[in-house]
XYZ file of C-alpha atoms in Angstrom:
690
model
C 207.371 115.242 -18.658
C 206.690 118.988 -18.571
C 204.075 120.574 -20.765
C 203.628 124.180 -21.823
C 202.063 125.900 -18.798
C 200.158 128.222 -21.070
C 198.110 125.401 -22.465
C 194.633 125.343 -20.972
C 194.881 128.907 -19.513
C 193.096 132.003 -20.779
C 195.623 134.517 -22.081
C 195.272 137.803 -23.936
C 197.773 137.877 -26.763
C 197.997 139.266 -30.241
C 198.424 136.822 -33.099
C 202.118 137.717 -33.301
C 202.577 137.044 -29.574
C 200.712 133.719 -29.565
C 203.208 131.134 -28.314
C 203.940 128.121 -30.520
C 202.382 124.939 -29.203
C 204.655 122.321 -27.765
C 204.883 119.351 -30.181
C 204.169 116.905 -27.363
C 201.004 118.825 -26.543
C 199.954 118.747 -30.187
C 200.486 115.023 -30.376
C 198.570 114.510 -27.155
C 195.563 116.487 -28.338
C 195.748 114.910 -31.751
C 195.434 111.465 -30.194
C 192.589 112.630 -27.969
C 190.657 114.157 -30.853
C 191.199 111.192 -33.170
C 189.954 108.860 -30.478
C 187.007 111.126 -29.838
C 186.208 111.387 -33.528
C 186.338 107.617 -34.106
C 184.227 106.995 -31.036
C 181.738 109.655 -32.028
C 181.128 108.166 -35.463
C 180.683 104.686 -34.009
C 178.456 106.034 -31.238
C 176.448 107.834 -33.883
C 175.854 104.579 -35.741
C 174.879 102.790 -32.555
C 172.756 105.708 -31.422
C 170.842 105.921 -34.667
C 170.020 102.238 -34.578
C 168.965 102.274 -30.948
C 167.125 105.550 -31.428
C 165.056 103.867 -34.113
C 164.242 100.919 -31.874
C 163.495 102.963 -28.754
C 161.316 105.495 -30.577
C 159.302 102.719 -32.181
C 158.576 101.269 -28.764
C 157.737 104.625 -27.161
C 154.341 106.201 -26.553
C 152.564 106.329 -29.948
C 151.123 109.759 -29.097
C 154.569 111.243 -28.700
C 156.380 109.288 -31.359
C 154.632 108.668 -34.662
C 156.927 107.181 -37.261
C 156.328 107.411 -40.953
C 157.178 103.713 -41.380
C 156.555 102.437 -37.879
C 156.857 98.715 -37.232
C 156.028 96.481 -34.301
C 158.281 96.872 -31.259
C 161.177 94.441 -31.028
C 160.736 92.487 -27.807
C 163.010 89.548 -28.570
C 165.550 88.563 -25.871
C 168.357 89.871 -28.098
C 166.651 93.264 -28.475
C 165.996 93.497 -24.749
C 169.649 92.751 -24.002
C 170.722 95.388 -26.512
C 168.394 97.899 -24.895
C 170.135 97.312 -21.576
C 173.448 98.345 -23.151
C 172.161 101.623 -24.504
C 170.166 104.457 -23.083
C 168.310 107.310 -24.709
C 170.865 109.621 -23.136
C 173.517 108.062 -25.350
C 171.654 109.353 -28.404
C 171.351 113.147 -28.255
C 169.834 113.583 -31.733
C 166.531 115.329 -32.003
C 166.779 115.228 -35.815
C 169.252 112.446 -36.568
C 169.111 112.726 -40.353
C 170.306 116.327 -40.159
C 173.638 115.117 -38.863
C 174.375 113.286 -42.106
C 172.952 115.797 -44.586
C 176.042 117.947 -44.812
C 178.335 116.650 -47.574
C 181.929 117.785 -47.410
C 182.732 116.209 -50.765
C 180.320 118.519 -52.571
C 181.505 121.726 -50.952
C 178.214 122.314 -49.193
C 177.907 124.825 -46.385
C 176.812 123.966 -42.879
C 173.424 125.107 -41.707
C 173.188 126.395 -38.157
C 170.617 123.741 -37.251
C 172.943 121.005 -38.449
C 175.865 122.481 -36.563
C 173.745 122.682 -33.429
C 172.857 118.986 -33.668
C 176.443 117.971 -34.207
C 177.683 120.094 -31.354
C 175.370 118.352 -28.922
C 176.496 114.966 -30.250
C 180.168 115.463 -29.584
C 180.138 117.629 -26.490
C 177.559 115.743 -24.428
C 178.920 112.302 -25.205
C 182.643 112.818 -24.877
C 183.051 114.904 -21.743
C 182.208 112.154 -19.269
C 183.918 109.554 -21.429
C 187.201 111.451 -21.440
C 187.043 111.821 -17.660
C 186.676 108.068 -17.245
C 189.492 107.354 -19.660
C 191.823 109.826 -17.998
C 191.056 108.340 -14.574
C 191.979 104.879 -15.835
C 195.115 105.913 -17.692
C 196.558 108.604 -15.448
C 195.608 111.475 -17.719
C 196.640 109.836 -20.996
C 193.777 108.920 -23.296
C 194.419 105.677 -25.128
C 192.281 103.960 -27.731
C 190.393 101.249 -25.845
C 188.355 98.471 -27.344
C 185.763 98.654 -24.630
C 183.535 101.650 -23.862
C 181.610 102.338 -20.680
C 178.036 103.546 -20.627
C 175.629 104.210 -17.795
C 172.633 101.940 -17.340
C 169.302 103.667 -17.688
C 167.480 101.900 -14.843
C 169.611 101.875 -11.735
C 172.549 104.049 -12.749
C 174.952 101.108 -12.611
C 177.769 100.961 -15.118
C 177.077 98.858 -18.210
C 179.942 97.923 -20.472
C 179.460 97.790 -24.200
C 181.861 95.087 -25.416
C 184.330 95.262 -28.254
C 183.749 92.819 -31.094
C 186.218 90.221 -29.822
C 184.676 90.250 -26.359
C 181.189 89.968 -27.843
C 182.237 86.924 -29.868
C 183.842 85.259 -26.864
C 180.731 85.928 -24.799
C 178.588 84.364 -27.526
C 180.745 81.235 -27.637
C 180.657 81.040 -23.845
C 176.844 81.195 -23.911
C 176.751 78.393 -26.485
C 179.052 76.177 -24.422
C 177.207 76.856 -21.165
C 173.691 76.517 -22.557
C 171.673 73.617 -21.072
C 171.114 70.552 -23.225
C 167.828 70.464 -25.094
C 167.208 67.041 -26.548
C 170.767 66.547 -27.830
C 171.751 62.900 -28.208
C 174.534 61.425 -26.097
C 177.071 61.399 -28.923
C 176.192 64.778 -30.439
C 179.077 67.012 -31.434
C 177.744 70.010 -29.527
C 177.450 68.001 -26.340
C 181.075 66.908 -26.695
C 182.210 70.511 -27.077
C 180.235 71.456 -23.977
C 181.701 68.536 -22.032
C 185.232 69.560 -23.020
C 184.593 73.133 -21.900
C 183.078 71.928 -18.624
C 186.043 69.682 -17.769
C 188.425 72.487 -18.710
C 186.651 74.828 -16.291
C 187.060 72.297 -13.480
C 190.229 73.675 -11.895
C 190.315 71.045 -9.146
C 190.645 67.981 -11.379
C 194.275 68.614 -12.481
C 195.280 69.409 -8.896
C 194.245 65.930 -7.748
C 196.560 64.072 -10.152
C 199.547 66.452 -10.196
C 202.341 65.537 -12.637
C 201.382 61.863 -12.921
C 199.613 62.138 -16.340
C 202.656 63.734 -17.962
C 205.082 61.233 -16.426
C 202.886 58.405 -17.688
C 202.908 59.930 -21.172
C 206.713 60.193 -21.112
C 206.917 56.462 -20.362
C 204.543 55.728 -23.234
C 206.827 57.746 -25.512
C 209.847 55.665 -24.473
C 211.089 57.612 -21.436
C 213.819 60.250 -21.413
C 217.427 60.564 -20.381
C 216.575 62.715 -17.346
C 215.030 59.693 -15.601
C 217.697 57.286 -16.948
C 214.962 55.042 -18.306
C 215.005 55.716 -22.029
C 214.153 52.928 -24.480
C 213.221 54.981 -27.567
C 216.251 56.437 -29.265
C 215.305 57.283 -32.861
C 215.263 61.046 -33.204
C 213.039 61.403 -36.278
C 210.412 58.876 -35.181
C 209.968 60.755 -31.893
C 209.812 64.094 -33.710
C 207.177 62.798 -36.161
C 205.122 61.415 -33.269
C 205.133 64.745 -31.419
C 204.220 66.694 -34.544
C 201.441 64.347 -35.625
C 199.704 63.418 -32.371
C 200.519 66.252 -29.984
C 200.764 69.409 -32.162
C 204.277 69.967 -30.823
C 206.912 71.463 -33.124
C 210.214 71.747 -31.253
C 212.631 72.756 -34.036
C 210.380 74.396 -36.632
C 206.701 75.258 -36.953
C 204.413 73.697 -39.568
C 200.969 74.857 -40.657
C 198.749 75.082 -43.753
C 197.995 78.360 -45.465
C 197.731 80.178 -48.772
C 200.617 81.794 -50.610
C 200.290 85.472 -49.717
C 203.213 86.628 -51.836
C 202.392 89.292 -54.432
C 202.742 86.807 -57.276
C 200.189 84.414 -55.752
C 197.920 86.760 -53.801
C 194.862 85.836 -55.873
C 195.255 82.080 -55.376
C 193.130 80.202 -52.842
C 195.294 77.060 -52.897
C 196.784 76.085 -49.552
C 200.299 74.799 -49.011
C 202.348 73.271 -46.234
C 204.291 76.137 -44.677
C 207.453 75.812 -42.590
C 208.738 78.578 -40.337
C 210.858 79.266 -37.275
C 209.622 77.712 -34.020
C 208.402 79.608 -30.991
C 211.177 80.033 -28.427
C 210.365 80.284 -24.721
C 212.758 83.214 -24.155
C 213.219 86.670 -25.741
C 215.645 86.948 -28.655
C 217.716 90.064 -29.397
C 218.410 91.196 -32.956
C 221.558 93.156 -33.808
C 220.722 95.309 -36.824
C 224.405 96.064 -37.477
C 225.641 92.486 -37.601
C 222.209 91.200 -38.682
C 222.474 88.363 -36.199
C 220.205 87.081 -33.438
C 221.049 85.838 -29.988
C 219.169 84.939 -26.835
C 218.771 87.832 -24.410
C 221.471 87.095 -21.846
C 219.675 88.895 -19.002
C 216.875 86.323 -19.174
C 218.995 83.175 -19.313
C 219.271 82.831 -15.540
C 215.472 82.998 -15.003
C 215.126 80.556 -17.907
C 217.580 78.164 -16.256
C 215.740 78.460 -12.932
C 212.381 77.700 -14.555
C 213.907 74.601 -16.167
C 215.023 73.363 -12.743
C 211.596 74.072 -11.289
C 209.885 72.045 -14.013
C 212.182 69.099 -13.371
C 211.553 69.358 -9.635
C 207.785 69.225 -10.274
C 208.404 66.064 -12.305
C 210.244 64.460 -9.392
C 213.790 64.782 -10.764
C 216.443 65.047 -7.991
C 218.157 68.421 -7.804
C 221.592 66.892 -8.433
C 220.367 65.742 -11.857
C 219.030 69.079 -13.059
C 222.269 71.014 -13.604
C 223.556 68.980 -16.532
C 220.249 68.553 -18.334
C 219.120 72.168 -17.891
C 222.536 73.389 -18.999
C 222.366 71.341 -22.207
C 218.756 72.375 -22.789
C 219.616 76.074 -22.572
C 222.763 75.651 -24.660
C 220.831 73.946 -27.461
C 218.020 76.530 -27.265
C 220.368 79.494 -27.557
C 222.303 77.838 -30.391
C 219.125 77.306 -32.407
C 218.053 80.909 -31.755
C 221.144 82.196 -33.572
C 219.568 81.339 -36.918
C 216.336 83.261 -36.364
C 215.597 86.709 -37.749
C 212.749 89.219 -37.328
C 209.971 89.472 -39.873
C 211.124 92.873 -41.133
C 214.532 91.472 -42.036
C 213.063 88.423 -43.745
C 210.767 90.676 -45.752
C 213.681 92.850 -46.878
C 215.741 89.787 -47.827
C 212.815 88.067 -49.585
C 213.051 85.021 -47.335
C 209.282 84.547 -47.075
C 207.244 82.146 -49.228
C 210.291 80.371 -50.629
C 208.917 77.589 -52.845
C 210.733 74.293 -52.648
C 209.863 70.613 -52.995
C 210.117 68.272 -50.037
C 212.855 66.377 -51.837
C 214.879 69.564 -52.345
C 214.356 70.489 -48.688
C 215.631 67.055 -47.663
C 218.860 67.745 -49.548
C 219.367 71.165 -47.935
C 218.412 70.092 -44.379
C 219.140 66.338 -44.170
C 218.959 65.942 -40.375
C 215.151 65.975 -40.515
C 213.136 63.223 -42.179
C 210.869 65.763 -43.802
C 208.558 63.372 -45.616
C 207.858 61.282 -42.487
C 207.325 64.347 -40.292
C 204.985 66.085 -42.747
C 203.043 62.877 -43.419
C 202.481 62.524 -39.673
C 201.427 66.168 -39.351
C 198.852 65.999 -42.157
C 197.716 62.390 -41.962
C 195.796 60.810 -43.668
C 196.542 63.083 -46.663
C 198.995 61.719 -49.239
C 202.194 63.772 -48.936
C 204.861 63.118 -51.585
C 208.495 64.085 -52.163
C 207.493 66.198 -55.169
C 204.996 68.330 -53.226
C 205.773 72.016 -52.944
C 206.141 73.581 -49.509
C 206.618 77.240 -48.554
C 209.614 77.994 -46.324
C 209.811 81.356 -44.541
C 213.420 81.287 -43.371
C 215.475 78.749 -45.285
C 218.793 79.888 -43.706
C 217.377 79.052 -40.266
C 216.169 75.630 -41.450
C 219.615 74.810 -42.841
C 221.372 76.061 -39.684
C 218.938 74.064 -37.529
C 219.717 70.888 -39.475
C 223.444 71.435 -39.074
C 223.033 72.007 -35.333
C 221.029 68.802 -34.889
C 223.617 66.754 -36.802
C 226.431 68.238 -34.734
C 224.691 67.592 -31.408
C 223.833 64.048 -32.398
C 227.506 63.308 -32.933
C 228.793 65.143 -29.833
C 226.244 64.175 -27.163
C 224.217 61.141 -28.117
C 227.058 58.721 -27.415
C 227.414 60.200 -23.923
C 223.896 59.117 -22.980
C 222.650 62.617 -22.163
C 220.377 62.763 -25.230
C 219.888 66.570 -25.189
C 217.903 66.555 -28.460
C 215.362 64.155 -26.990
C 215.216 66.142 -23.740
C 214.616 69.295 -25.777
C 211.648 67.646 -27.508
C 210.149 66.480 -24.195
C 210.448 70.011 -22.796
C 208.617 71.292 -25.894
C 205.881 68.719 -25.264
C 205.673 69.855 -21.644
C 205.009 73.438 -22.710
C 202.296 72.217 -25.086
C 200.576 70.338 -22.270
C 200.954 72.861 -19.431
C 197.300 74.004 -19.833
C 196.228 70.443 -18.906
C 198.538 70.094 -15.882
C 198.147 71.326 -12.324
C 198.552 74.979 -11.441
C 202.171 74.637 -10.288
C 203.321 74.214 -13.896
C 201.279 77.166 -15.109
C 202.573 79.342 -12.274
C 206.177 78.422 -13.127
C 205.579 79.467 -16.717
C 203.846 82.637 -15.553
C 206.705 83.550 -13.199
C 209.237 83.293 -16.014
C 206.990 85.374 -18.256
C 206.872 88.090 -15.594
C 210.658 87.902 -15.219
C 210.996 88.700 -18.929
C 208.939 91.875 -18.518
C 205.466 90.600 -19.373
C 203.122 92.831 -17.371
C 199.868 91.736 -18.998
C 197.163 90.469 -16.727
C 196.703 86.732 -16.502
C 194.113 85.417 -18.946
C 191.058 84.211 -17.010
C 190.404 80.490 -17.029
C 187.100 80.759 -18.914
C 188.833 82.556 -21.772
C 191.621 79.977 -21.964
C 189.009 77.212 -22.026
C 187.100 78.896 -24.856
C 190.309 79.212 -26.876
C 191.119 75.543 -26.302
C 187.596 74.433 -27.210
C 187.738 76.451 -30.415
C 191.036 74.787 -31.386
C 189.387 71.373 -31.432
C 185.749 72.181 -32.190
C 186.181 75.066 -34.625
C 183.812 73.638 -37.240
C 181.116 72.953 -34.636
C 181.326 76.415 -33.053
C 181.328 78.162 -36.429
C 178.214 76.215 -37.396
C 176.553 76.984 -34.035
C 177.181 80.730 -34.351
C 175.735 80.794 -37.853
C 172.723 78.733 -36.813
C 171.945 80.972 -33.849
C 172.888 84.391 -35.201
C 173.957 84.671 -38.849
C 171.046 83.426 -40.914
C 169.471 84.940 -44.041
C 169.670 88.453 -42.589
C 173.465 88.139 -42.464
C 173.700 87.219 -46.148
C 171.461 90.161 -47.008
C 173.545 92.600 -44.980
C 176.779 91.410 -46.629
C 175.229 91.805 -50.087
C 173.800 95.250 -49.384
C 176.919 96.696 -47.764
C 179.196 95.485 -50.557
C 176.814 96.757 -53.239
C 176.700 100.178 -51.600
C 180.493 100.138 -51.216
C 181.002 99.477 -54.935
C 178.595 102.304 -55.777
C 180.511 104.640 -53.459
C 183.840 103.793 -55.093
C 182.563 104.549 -58.594
C 181.849 108.123 -57.485
C 185.337 108.853 -56.157
C 187.639 111.382 -57.747
C 190.566 109.194 -58.822
C 194.012 110.628 -59.428
C 194.563 108.563 -62.570
C 192.671 106.129 -64.789
C 195.000 103.272 -63.912
C 194.167 103.396 -60.191
C 190.476 103.745 -60.962
C 190.414 100.754 -63.305
C 192.445 98.558 -60.965
C 190.311 99.222 -57.871
C 186.955 99.047 -59.637
C 187.854 95.834 -61.461
C 189.139 94.359 -58.213
C 185.924 95.095 -56.335
C 183.799 93.744 -59.209
C 185.746 90.477 -59.378
C 185.525 89.721 -55.666
C 182.607 87.875 -54.116
C 181.890 88.409 -50.394
C 180.633 85.355 -48.482
C 180.412 83.951 -44.977
C 183.539 82.171 -43.822
C 182.205 78.923 -42.410
C 182.646 75.897 -44.649
C 179.972 74.091 -42.629
C 177.095 76.149 -44.037
C 175.362 73.110 -45.472
C 176.372 70.495 -42.887
C 173.550 68.865 -40.998
C 173.724 67.923 -37.343
C 174.236 64.305 -38.401
C 177.230 65.267 -40.544
C 178.726 67.294 -37.700
C 178.261 64.368 -35.342
C 180.100 62.159 -37.828
C 182.939 64.665 -37.975
C 183.485 64.238 -34.218
C 182.367 60.605 -33.972
C 185.753 59.323 -32.754
C 185.926 61.766 -29.848
C 185.168 60.141 -26.493
C 185.571 62.547 -23.603
C 185.918 61.835 -19.901
C 183.898 63.547 -17.187
C 186.921 63.843 -14.884
C 190.164 63.248 -16.815
C 190.858 66.617 -18.418
C 194.401 65.582 -19.395
C 193.092 62.877 -21.744
C 190.461 65.301 -23.057
C 193.210 67.797 -23.844
C 195.113 65.158 -25.807
C 191.966 64.503 -27.846
C 191.641 68.233 -28.486
C 195.180 68.191 -29.931
C 194.174 65.272 -32.166
C 191.158 67.261 -33.367
C 193.441 70.191 -34.094
C 195.566 67.915 -36.285
C 192.477 66.858 -38.246
C 191.475 70.486 -38.672
C 194.960 71.237 -40.000
C 194.632 68.429 -42.536
C 191.169 69.610 -43.608
C 192.531 73.085 -44.171
C 195.276 71.752 -46.436
C 192.908 69.548 -48.432
C 189.846 71.799 -48.717
C 191.594 75.149 -48.972
C 189.129 76.909 -46.685
C 189.000 77.190 -42.950
C 186.542 78.163 -40.276
C 187.311 81.490 -38.679
C 185.688 80.697 -35.353
C 187.360 83.479 -33.390
C 188.013 85.886 -36.258
C 186.270 89.250 -36.524
C 187.905 90.785 -39.616
C 187.326 89.990 -43.317
C 190.086 88.526 -45.490
C 190.648 87.748 -49.172
C 191.027 84.172 -50.421
C 191.278 83.843 -54.189
C 188.260 85.642 -55.648
C 186.340 85.553 -52.371
C 186.131 88.041 -49.545
C 185.731 85.863 -46.477
C 183.378 87.512 -43.988
C 183.878 85.767 -40.617
C 180.724 84.350 -39.117
C 182.101 85.597 -35.791
C 181.190 89.158 -36.779
C 177.473 88.366 -36.571
C 176.961 88.277 -32.819
C 174.991 90.481 -30.466
C 174.949 93.270 -29.509
C 176.270 94.179 -32.971
C 173.870 91.981 -34.934
C 170.886 89.725 -34.441
C 168.219 88.403 -36.794
C 165.498 89.831 -34.541
C 166.979 93.359 -34.460
C 165.308 96.168 -36.383
C 167.017 96.637 -39.741
C 168.301 100.049 -38.705
C 170.183 98.622 -35.731
C 171.884 95.867 -37.732
C 172.949 98.199 -40.523
C 173.868 101.114 -38.272
C 176.141 99.008 -36.063
C 177.585 95.960 -37.813
C 176.987 97.412 -41.268
C 179.231 100.398 -40.572
C 181.898 98.216 -38.940
C 181.873 95.811 -41.877
C 182.132 98.661 -44.363
C 185.096 100.073 -42.461
C 186.844 96.679 -42.450
C 186.241 96.258 -46.180
C 187.622 99.712 -46.930
C 190.769 98.914 -44.960
C 191.068 95.545 -46.708
C 190.469 96.713 -50.277
C 191.894 100.238 -50.165
C 194.925 100.282 -47.845
C 196.509 103.120 -49.879
C 193.423 105.053 -50.967
C 194.942 108.366 -49.893
C 197.504 107.951 -52.716
C 194.936 106.827 -55.302
C 192.013 109.235 -54.885
C 191.505 112.878 -53.944
C 188.481 112.331 -51.708
C 190.266 111.130 -48.531
C 192.314 114.304 -48.375
C 189.653 116.878 -49.210
C 186.681 115.265 -47.441
C 188.590 114.292 -44.307
C 189.925 117.813 -43.806
C 186.429 119.214 -44.253
C 185.024 116.750 -41.716
C 187.932 117.332 -39.347
C 187.675 121.112 -39.535
C 183.984 120.949 -38.786
C 184.594 118.514 -35.943
C 187.141 120.877 -34.377
C 184.780 123.831 -34.739
C 181.959 122.118 -32.836
C 184.173 120.629 -30.120
C 186.022 123.810 -29.258
C 187.821 123.567 -25.934
C 189.633 126.534 -24.311
C 192.615 124.314 -23.504
C 193.036 122.764 -26.918
C 195.646 123.652 -29.496
C 194.295 123.628 -33.072
C 197.441 124.453 -35.033
C 198.296 120.873 -36.017
C 197.152 119.123 -39.169
C 196.385 115.495 -39.982
C 198.943 113.211 -41.571
C 197.935 111.378 -44.782
C 197.318 108.214 -42.773
C 195.106 110.087 -40.303
C 193.237 111.756 -43.140
C 192.567 108.333 -44.628
C 191.294 106.975 -41.312
C 188.880 109.886 -40.831
C 187.605 109.376 -44.368
C 187.226 105.613 -43.853
C 185.205 106.102 -40.663
C 182.894 108.627 -42.271
C 182.516 106.739 -45.565
C 181.761 103.467 -43.771
C 178.876 105.126 -41.987
C 177.543 106.521 -45.260
C 177.792 103.097 -46.909
C 175.962 101.348 -44.075
C 173.145 103.904 -43.818
C 172.652 103.937 -47.574
C 170.136 101.124 -47.124
C 168.098 102.811 -44.387
C 165.467 105.231 -45.710
C 165.483 108.509 -43.815
C 161.842 107.925 -42.941
C 162.962 105.155 -40.618
C 165.011 107.674 -38.628
C 162.855 110.768 -38.507
C 159.672 111.028 -36.373
């Protein structure tokens, strides 16, 4: 794609002769500058925190702090120090950088401008080179930033928040046992993770565990040894014991519709299932259909699965043909989320008895009782359906196929359910099954790198041991200091909002009352559980040292119990979550946010507030004020002031400055800057300045 050759070259032109910038060039530089600006603010927060820590541990003759404290030499602080270097923080007078206030119309002193210029220019030049080398000249927003180590010059990667959380969970699961009893919950989680990481164990047994399970479930028509024929009893068994939902998905969650947004009550929710192949949507006819170009690879993968299960090749044609035909027929009733939103198909309230009348092919009460056992589920209970037309079409399809094919002995509905179970259990089978699934995924255009085994094992462990891991993270990382940070950041945020210039009294009253009525708190519902209570929660789990397949089945059973707890208690652990959410009158702050290097109880206060505090404030602003640019004047005026100043101190001969920020971009600049102000509101300037 050609760009304007004049861009980046020195030319002598009058203002009238200055060529108009190419829109593609403007967009490119806009993306680059927005990325640079966001990174710079975050780097500033990190740099200020680390600057505080490093200066406090420096030579006392060259660094005398007004409120100096003892050096932080905890393992967490030492690890954080390895991720940062003094070179990352170019501030000689860090407070000066934040003294200019665009909202008050203040002017910029030359000393302040000098400090800012060194911040942006020195940090971003090398960073942009690295990004361009990785992306072929196109700078993309990445969630991982590279820094240079200060000791040996080797590259040190500062992780994004998700990676930091996963690393923390991995450390918990790999930590050596220290006096934990043989039936302790944490030891069971570690044993599950260990057997999951053993890649050789599934290879030794091949497909035998799955074939044995099929026999226990009554066989299937593919092997001509089927002795269980009741459709609904098989479906209820798969949903309840194996977390497999072939024809529709079921989960517990709150009603997020506008009418019920403030409620924390959880309901049974029913939605479309996950299909193994891509589905095309025709916006003109408003109909879905399976992507025909992927049906042949889908058919081939079906045959490969059957071959791995020992089915003769002459038996695969009929069963794979029926499997694909049923799959594509069911897909006709699906629709994308945007369409369902426009047609108000989401959060349709209906009783189980009413649903039974509209979709009679499914024994809804039996299936939902199995899914949420031992909770009492009744015909009069309300459920939320997110695509009732699909559910009705699915029921009609099942009834039709039962009449047409069941008498022939091919049992395609049962075969379809067994294939769904196979896809659920592929992570516990030998690598041939995973590779078959991966090959089909690549054939459909999936170019993402394969997820490493350790990450898959962490995700599986979290599915079954979510309460344990959430408790372990809080116990190790998010103690009293976390509660204090949440309180302080939210208090400062409310104070900041009261000082905004609102466009009308209605917006002001609504936002301020909303923030006053909400109560931020940590997400984990296991805050007060003792180790004995956690052990009781997982008392029935008995894991094998070598049989990962049976361990995986127990993980699915634990997932079912977690699903039932969510429906009954109305709160859930957010083990792998890193963003706040609203539930009723509570703002749920995930315990997963409080992990190093972003937070640790042994960190200096400045580091915790400068890093995680600013990130939390940004998340809260996005959560509470998604449309602030339409409700207050500050995002527009302050962001343009900040942006103009940023452009003036990052002047590049090859950059085009004629573009302006969209309202959304203005809001994002304001959010980044305001979040930093909110977080640093609790750090006296004396803690920053020598």
